PDB file of C-alpha atoms in Angstrom:
ATOM      1  CA  MET C   1       0.064 -22.472  17.676  1.00 88.00           C
ATOM      2  CA  LYS C   2       1.324 -19.206  19.017  1.00 94.00           C
ATOM      3  CA  VAL C   3       3.525 -17.113  16.243  1.00 94.00           C
ATOM      4  CA  ILE C   4       5.781 -14.216  18.206  1.00 93.00           C
ATOM      5  CA  GLU C   5       6.776 -11.149  15.774  1.00 92.00           C
ATOM      6  CA  ASP C   6       9.644  -9.060  17.674  1.00 91.00           C
ATOM      7  CA  LYS C   7       8.959  -5.454  16.207  1.00 90.00           C
ATOM      8  CA  VAL C   8      11.606  -3.983  13.940  1.00 87.00           C
ATOM      9  CA  THR C   9      11.693  -0.254  13.432  1.00 84.00           C
ATOM     10  CA  VAL C  10      15.193  -0.136  11.594  1.00 84.00           C
ATOM     11  CA  HIS C  11      16.513  -1.867   8.024  1.00 84.00           C
ATOM     12  CA  PRO C  12      16.909  -4.987   7.509  1.00 85.00           C
ATOM     13  CA  PRO C  13      12.918  -5.654   8.108  1.00 87.00           C
ATOM     14  CA  HIS C  14      12.239  -9.275   8.954  1.00 89.00           C
ATOM     15  CA  ALA C  15      12.352 -11.168   5.567  1.00 90.00           C
ATOM     16  CA  ILE C  16       8.660 -13.504   6.251  1.00 92.00           C
ATOM     17  CA  CYS C  17       6.080 -12.005   8.125  1.00 91.00           C
ATOM     18  CA  LYS C  18       3.864 -13.744  10.860  1.00 91.00           C
ATOM     19  CA  ALA C  19       1.374 -14.546   7.994  1.00 92.00           C
ATOM     20  CA  ASP C  20       3.856 -16.309   6.280  1.00 94.00           C
ATOM     21  CA  VAL C  21       4.199 -19.105   9.585  1.00 95.00           C
ATOM     22  CA  PRO C  22       0.780 -20.877   9.015  1.00 94.00           C
ATOM     23  CA  VAL C  23       1.663 -21.193   5.023  1.00 94.00           C
ATOM     24  CA  ILE C  24       4.405 -22.529   5.485  1.00 95.00           C
ATOM     25  CA  PHE C  25       3.615 -24.936   7.834  1.00 95.00           C
ATOM     26  CA  SER C  26       0.143 -25.850   5.958  1.00 94.00           C
ATOM     27  CA  ALA C  27       2.450 -27.492   3.248  1.00 94.00           C
ATOM     28  CA  LEU C  28       4.289 -29.637   5.854  1.00 94.00           C
ATOM     29  CA  PRO C  29       4.116 -32.892   6.750  1.00 92.00           C
ATOM     30  CA  ALA C  30       2.153 -33.594  10.208  1.00 92.00           C
ATOM     31  CA  GLU C  31       5.589 -35.027  11.638  1.00 93.00           C
ATOM     32  CA  TRP C  32       7.853 -31.560  10.993  1.00 92.00           C
ATOM     33  CA  THR C  33       5.560 -29.770  12.915  1.00 93.00           C
ATOM     34  CA  ALA C  34       4.887 -31.999  15.910  1.00 90.00           C
ATOM     35  CA  GLY C  35       5.377 -30.807  18.978  1.00 91.00           C
ATOM     36  CA  ILE C  36       5.568 -26.790  18.093  1.00 94.00           C
ATOM     37  CA  GLN C  37       3.885 -24.700  20.058  1.00 95.00           C
ATOM     38  CA  THR C  38       5.170 -20.971  19.710  1.00 96.00           C
ATOM     39  CA  VAL C  39       7.045 -19.606  16.336  1.00 96.00           C
ATOM     40  CA  ARG C  40       9.068 -16.369  17.596  1.00 95.00           C
ATOM     41  CA  LEU C  41      10.550 -14.387  14.820  1.00 93.00           C
ATOM     42  CA  SER C  42      13.478 -12.765  16.531  1.00 90.00           C
ATOM     43  CA  SER C  43      14.410  -8.960  15.893  1.00 87.00           C
ATOM     44  CA  SER C  44      18.167 -10.123  16.106  1.00 84.00           C
ATOM     45  CA  LEU C  45      20.656  -9.991  13.556  1.00 77.00           C
ATOM     46  CA  GLY C  46      22.911 -12.866  15.212  1.00 59.00           C
ATOM     47  CA  GLU C  47      26.465 -13.205  15.825  1.00 59.00           C
ATOM     48  CA  ASN C  48      26.233 -16.007  13.391  1.00 60.00           C
ATOM     49  CA  PRO C  49      24.599 -15.736  10.355  1.00 64.00           C
ATOM     50  CA  THR C  50      24.539 -19.652   9.230  1.00 68.00           C
ATOM     51  CA  VAL C  51      21.489 -20.008  12.214  1.00 77.00           C
ATOM     52  CA  ILE C  52      18.416 -19.188  10.971  1.00 86.00           C
ATOM     53  CA  ALA C  53      16.196 -21.443  12.389  1.00 88.00           C
ATOM     54  CA  PHE C  54      16.358 -23.290  15.855  1.00 88.00           C
ATOM     55  CA  PHE C  55      13.694 -25.346  16.958  1.00 89.00           C
ATOM     56  CA  HIS C  56      13.838 -26.409  21.547  1.00 88.00           C
ATOM     57  CA  PRO C  57      11.841 -29.576  21.706  1.00 86.00           C
ATOM     58  CA  PRO C  58      11.485 -29.447  25.559  1.00 89.00           C
ATOM     59  CA  ASP C  59       9.654 -26.030  25.234  1.00 92.00           C
ATOM     60  CA  GLY C  60       8.487 -26.524  21.767  1.00 92.00           C
ATOM     61  CA  SER C  61       9.585 -23.065  20.387  1.00 95.00           C
ATOM     62  CA  LEU C  62      11.015 -22.510  16.994  1.00 94.00           C
ATOM     63  CA  LEU C  63      13.223 -19.586  16.623  1.00 92.00           C
ATOM     64  CA  VAL C  64      13.880 -17.552  14.185  1.00 93.00           C
ATOM     65  CA  LYS C  65      16.192 -15.214  13.048  1.00 90.00           C
ATOM     66  CA  SER C  66      14.779 -13.519   9.595  1.00 87.00           C
ATOM     67  CA  ARG C  67      16.104 -10.020   9.218  1.00 88.00           C
ATOM     68  CA  GLY C  68      18.743  -9.225   6.288  1.00 85.00           C
ATOM     69  CA  PHE C  69      18.384 -12.523   4.506  1.00 88.00           C
ATOM     70  CA  THR C  70      15.822 -13.103   1.533  1.00 89.00           C
ATOM     71  CA  LYS C  71      12.460 -15.169   1.735  1.00 91.00           C
ATOM     72  CA  GLU C  72      13.906 -18.692   0.302  1.00 93.00           C
ATOM     73  CA  ARG C  73      17.277 -18.618   2.694  1.00 91.00           C
ATOM     74  CA  VAL C  74      14.990 -18.292   5.458  1.00 92.00           C
ATOM     75  CA  LEU C  75      12.653 -20.688   3.946  1.00 94.00           C
ATOM     76  CA  ARG C  76      15.158 -23.484   3.456  1.00 91.00           C
ATOM     77  CA  GLY C  77      16.338 -22.415   6.842  1.00 90.00           C
ATOM     78  CA  VAL C  78      13.652 -23.573   8.424  1.00 94.00           C
ATOM     79  CA  LEU C  79      12.683 -26.544   6.607  1.00 93.00           C
ATOM     80  CA  THR C  80      16.135 -27.916   7.051  1.00 88.00           C
ATOM     81  CA  GLU C  81      15.416 -27.403  10.747  1.00 88.00           C
ATOM     82  CA  LEU C  82      12.417 -29.332  11.137  1.00 91.00           C
ATOM     83  CA  ALA C  83      13.345 -31.867   8.488  1.00 88.00           C
ATOM     84  CA  GLY C  84      16.362 -32.581  10.158  1.00 85.00           C
ATOM     85  CA  HIS C  85      14.478 -33.456  13.214  1.00 82.00           C
ATOM     86  CA  ALA C  86      11.201 -34.739  11.751  1.00 83.00           C
ATOM     87  CA  LEU C  87      14.493 -37.577  10.263  1.00 80.00           C
ATOM     88  CA  GLY C  88      16.134 -38.002  13.683  1.00 76.00           C
ATOM     89  CA  LEU C  89      19.707 -36.150  12.577  1.00 72.00           C
ATOM     90  CA  THR C  90      22.270 -34.891  14.417  1.00 71.00           C
ATOM     91  CA  PHE C  91      23.408 -31.030  14.225  1.00 69.00           C
ATOM     92  CA  ARG C  92      26.803 -30.218  14.224  1.00 62.00           C
ATOM     93  CA  THR C  93      28.193 -26.611  15.633  1.00 59.00           C
ATOM     94  CA  TYR C  94      26.042 -23.908  14.491  1.00 61.00           C
ATOM     95  CA  ARG C  95      23.560 -25.924  13.346  1.00 68.00           C
ATOM     96  CA  ARG C  96      24.694 -27.617  10.550  1.00 69.00           C
ATOM     97  CA  LEU C  97      24.029 -31.155   9.137  1.00 75.00           C
ATOM     98  CA  GLN C  98      26.990 -33.789   8.433  1.00 72.00           C
ATOM     99  CA  LYS C  99      27.555 -33.701   4.788  1.00 74.00           C
ATOM    100  CA  ARG C 100      25.792 -36.973   4.468  1.00 77.00           C
ATOM    101  CA  ASP C 101      22.713 -36.193   6.157  1.00 80.00           C
ATOM    102  CA  GLU C 102      23.002 -32.362   3.873  1.00 82.00           C
ATOM    103  CA  SER C 103      22.095 -33.949   0.380  1.00 83.00           C
ATOM    104  CA  ARG C 104      19.652 -36.247   1.526  1.00 85.00           C
ATOM    105  CA  VAL C 105      18.132 -33.278   3.740  1.00 85.00           C
ATOM    106  CA  GLN C 106      17.824 -31.246   0.557  1.00 88.00           C
ATOM    107  CA  GLN C 107      16.610 -33.162  -1.796  1.00 91.00           C
ATOM    108  CA  VAL C 108      13.823 -33.686   0.661  1.00 91.00           C
ATOM    109  CA  ILE C 109      12.947 -29.515   1.311  1.00 89.00           C
ATOM    110  CA  ALA C 110      13.585 -28.718  -2.231  1.00 94.00           C
ATOM    111  CA  PRO C 111       9.899 -29.379  -4.066  1.00 95.00           C
ATOM    112  CA  LEU C 112       8.763 -28.124  -0.720  1.00 94.00           C
ATOM    113  CA  VAL C 113      10.387 -24.516  -1.340  1.00 94.00           C
ATOM    114  CA  GLU C 114       9.409 -24.257  -4.886  1.00 94.00           C
ATOM    115  CA  GLU C 115       5.547 -25.416  -3.550  1.00 95.00           C
ATOM    116  CA  ILE C 116       5.952 -22.611  -0.636  1.00 94.00           C
ATOM    117  CA  LEU C 117       7.977 -19.407  -1.706  1.00 94.00           C
ATOM    118  CA  PRO C 118       4.702 -18.530  -4.578  1.00 92.00           C
ATOM    119  CA  GLN C 119       2.797 -18.127  -1.474  1.00 92.00           C
ATOM    120  CA  LEU C 120       4.544 -16.102   0.827  1.00 90.00           C
ATOM    121  CA  SER C 121       3.939 -12.860   1.347  1.00 85.00           C
ATOM    122  CA  GLN C 122       5.282 -10.167  -1.544  1.00 80.00           C
ATOM    123  CA  LYS C 123       4.260  -7.321   1.433  1.00 71.00           C
ATOM    124  CA  LYS C 124       6.999  -4.188   1.294  1.00 64.00           C
ATOM    125  CA  VAL C 125       7.464  -3.674   4.616  1.00 63.00           C
ATOM    126  CA  TRP C 126       8.539   0.164   5.428  1.00 60.00           C
ATOM    127  CA  LEU C 127      10.808   1.452   7.733  1.00 65.00           C
ATOM    128  CA  ASP C 128      13.130   4.122   9.383  1.00 58.00           C
ATOM    129  CA  LYS C 129      16.454   4.343   7.991  1.00 53.00           C
TER     130      LYS C 129
END
């Protein structure tokens, strides 16, 4: 798997770094990461703050918009996206799950968040103000 981290020179920095991606993926079930060939940490702040991760199965790419969010929120967004695809759930507008699926996915990802979050890099990133 290839990890691409867009360069960021102004505040806010990426919440997760390139080194965090293998840590996250190593803790996940294989069916969640099947088909992912490229992970891109986008420098975009995004127009919609609810869309943190987007998996595009035809080209095997996972886009992560992590700037301006906490590590936990980004981790939850990535895990929700991957779990939703692995479980075959349908996403609504802005990558939201239906209410009946949302609680199910949150129960599945909660222990993973508790396991993975302390393992993520605590490296400080200094940028121009």
